[in-house]
Amino acid sequence: MKSSLVAISAAAVVATLVTGLKDRAALQERFGIPAVKPAPELMMMGRIKPSDAPAGNPDFNAEAVADKIEAITSPQPPAPDTPEPNAAKESPAAPQTEAPQTAGEPAPAPPAIVTPPPARQQAAASPQPDVDESALRYFASRGDKVRLQAEISRLQALYPNWVPPADPLAVPQNRDKQLEAMWKLYSDGRYAELRKAIADRQAADAGWQPPTDLLDRLDVAEARARLINASDLKQYATVVDIGAATPSLLTCSEVDVLWRVAEAFVRTERSQRGQDAYAYILKNCGDPAERRATVEKASTLLDYQPMQALLALEKPAADGGKEFDAIRDNLARRFVAESNEDPKLAIAPGYIARLERLAESEGLASDALLLGWYQLRRNNPADAEKWFRAARAKEDTAVASQGLALALIARRAPQEAEDVMFRWRADSDNATSTYLAATANLMALQPPADLTEEVLHRVAAEVIARKYVPTAQQFGWYARSLNQFQTAARWFETALAWKPDDEPSAYGLAVTREQLNDRKGVLDLQRAWAGRSARIANLEGTPVSNAGAQPAKPPLAPQQPVQPAAAQPEPEVSVRVAKPAMQTLAVERGPRRALGCSTTIDAEQLGPSEALSRGWCLMEINRPMEAVPAFETALQSPVRKIREDAAYGQSLAYLRAGLSSNAAVAATKAPQSRQRAAELQVAILADRALQAFDAGRYRETLIYLDQRAQLQQERIDLMVLRGYSYLNLKMYDDAGRIFEAAAATGNRDATRGLADLRRITHPDVND
């Protein structure tokens, strides 16, 4: 036990030789603290380098000092009173510091730490300074080894020629009981009481002066208390000021103070100074726990790059690893979270790999979320979707669902995104925004998504409740794609009521009114948007199909039941079917330059190839009527391939707008390949069948369907259209045969058709 204590104490005493007054200058230069009048530096153990030790102390005996400190705290056997060996030699010049030597210490004393000079001439060359050793005596008498060692280090730093006593207990003890009481108040941290005790004694004894060491220590202790109080109150400028005025606090023995000063620098927008303070600890202080805590505290205040500079000061660990390995997982989490706030921040791949291993081994939803947001913000939706799904599997939360929905939107799967977010749509503003974005992308899909009435109703309800213009506008385009122009007009009007300056909605309303032959409505819009929208102003020459004059039923309304023929006139049944042209045509086009088409420009100002690219761009964002003049400009190209693509694109644009006659004309403007010609003919016939059905011309509908069936096998939705045509023509057997065949595939419209047929043919069994 004693040998261990000797080793530890010896190491501590040797460490006291590692600091010096030059450290203060380095600290001031490192932190940028203005120079102040030097003050005694306390608790500076481990900061004087061996080369800075006084040259006159070659016989410093660390083991002897350790033995005496051990003796301070060890029980002593009773011993007879002995005379005070040093009483006759006590200096009369300082009576307030005189005190008898502690009883029980055997004589003679052990060899001195430093051999005294043999001659008077040598003593004159190196005179012993007048050093206040009252604190040294006090800490020795109390057995406070830590403070005793710190006091020896402090006095050596202040007085290089001072020789520390070999035996702390051999130093005469204070006979001044009042001074002992004052030191006791200081030791207990009762600084206000100590100030009062000093003042009271000075008032009673005008000739008494407190020891300078006591006053210096009291000043530093009070400065420490003020600094800590200011830090707790977040008065960071005051913290910096106190630290600058009291450099003796900025030592490894006061790591908490260094942490507070570093934070104060960062909080007062002097991050480099704060980084320097943290780096000072890592360069000069050796306590492993304090070093780890320094890195952890710094990581909450400093950015990624400054933290890498601090981590470079890491030391090897005893087990062969690195000293910060225990906190590196949390550091990886913090760095990834920081990169999520700043997508431009590039962090080392090792941190990502470490977090991935953590997410897979520990299975924490929070780790998976961090990785999901990291990948999403770097445009890696597939990887982001993987981690968001993993997070939802652990814990289905609004944040995890929101991240997954955004990843799904990014990879063009808004239907699943809407379903994922519907449950969390009202959880927060961000969740609501994500849900509404999913609905807008869902309604803008091309070809239009086959949505159930349940989904359509809930989307419409949320859009109306939130007055969300983008989805309302997309509802208008969605209804147009189903040839339900009156419904489209109502959605565009609703969007304009919520946002009167929404030009895309105004344009959609103008195009729809044009197709409904509402010339007055178109003129009203043109007057209202004069000078604000060139495409609305130039709408006057757009061809309009007569088929658009017949309104269709809203896509969101339930299917109207067909009344029995015996009781009512022949009913006109409408059905919501998807536009065939967009479902059957695969747009074949070569590489094109992405010009962007979000702004309105005159296509005639473009070259043929640029106009062709703009036409395809407009088709992709569902603005077919703007694509028509762009393709028309491209048709002027001398290059045959560009003319063929332009004619093909213009035909598709007219078909998407419900203008099949114009599409047929556009297809003849340039020769088409056999495959394209067949595709266009199939699409045109299907579109004409839809228009004829909407106009109530059911026999004509069947003719177009028959012609189309000769070119391509009939799709299920067109079979349903054929069945309703038979139903409206009272060809019930044919209608039943068609509906049964289509219903066998699981088609809901066909099942509804069978129900309508039963209501007509068997009205007596209906509720």
mmCIF file of N, CA and C in Angstrom, residues 76-82 101-107 169:
data_model
loop_
_atom_site.group_PDB
_atom_site.id
_atom_site.type_symbol
_atom_site.label_atom_id
_atom_site.label_comp_id
_atom_site.label_asym_id
_atom_site.label_seq_id
_atom_site.Cartn_x
_atom_site.Cartn_y
_atom_site.Cartn_z
ATOM 1 N N GLN A 76 -1.065 8.131 13.986
ATOM 2 C CA GLN A 76 0.240 8.200 14.638
ATOM 3 C C GLN A 76 0.154 7.618 16.043
ATOM 4 N N PRO A 77 1.134 6.848 16.445
ATOM 5 C CA PRO A 77 1.132 6.338 17.824
ATOM 6 C C PRO A 77 1.403 7.485 18.788
ATOM 7 N N PRO A 78 0.889 7.400 19.992
ATOM 8 C CA PRO A 78 1.140 8.463 20.972
ATOM 9 C C PRO A 78 2.633 8.568 21.260
ATOM 10 N N ALA A 79 3.093 9.803 21.462
ATOM 11 C CA ALA A 79 4.517 10.066 21.724
ATOM 12 C C ALA A 79 4.619 11.127 22.801
ATOM 13 N N PRO A 80 5.677 11.060 23.616
ATOM 14 C CA PRO A 80 5.851 12.076 24.664
ATOM 15 C C PRO A 80 6.146 13.420 24.055
ATOM 16 N N ASP A 81 5.832 14.445 24.788
ATOM 17 C CA ASP A 81 6.096 15.798 24.329
ATOM 18 C C ASP A 81 7.586 15.974 24.121
ATOM 19 N N THR A 82 7.943 16.638 23.059
ATOM 20 C CA THR A 82 9.342 16.923 22.745
ATOM 21 C C THR A 82 9.497 18.403 22.550
ATOM 22 N N GLN A 101 5.996 23.014 15.850
ATOM 23 C CA GLN A 101 6.013 21.849 14.967
ATOM 24 C C GLN A 101 5.075 20.793 15.512
ATOM 25 N N THR A 102 4.464 20.075 14.594
ATOM 26 C CA THR A 102 3.504 19.054 15.006
ATOM 27 C C THR A 102 4.198 18.015 15.874
ATOM 28 N N ALA A 103 3.577 17.712 16.990
ATOM 29 C CA ALA A 103 4.152 16.716 17.901
ATOM 30 C C ALA A 103 4.117 15.345 17.268
ATOM 31 N N GLY A 104 5.009 14.519 17.689
ATOM 32 C CA GLY A 104 5.015 13.143 17.190
ATOM 33 C C GLY A 104 5.969 12.948 16.054
ATOM 34 N N GLU A 105 6.552 14.024 15.491
ATOM 35 C CA GLU A 105 7.491 13.859 14.392
ATOM 36 C C GLU A 105 8.869 13.558 14.974
ATOM 37 N N PRO A 106 9.487 12.428 14.706
ATOM 38 C CA PRO A 106 10.774 12.086 15.315
ATOM 39 C C PRO A 106 11.885 12.989 14.818
ATOM 40 N N ALA A 107 12.882 13.143 15.655
ATOM 41 C CA ALA A 107 14.087 13.882 15.276
ATOM 42 C C ALA A 107 15.233 12.867 15.195
ATOM 43 N N LEU A 169 5.745 18.660 7.701
ATOM 44 C CA LEU A 169 5.365 18.758 9.107
ATOM 45 C C LEU A 169 6.425 19.466 9.937
#
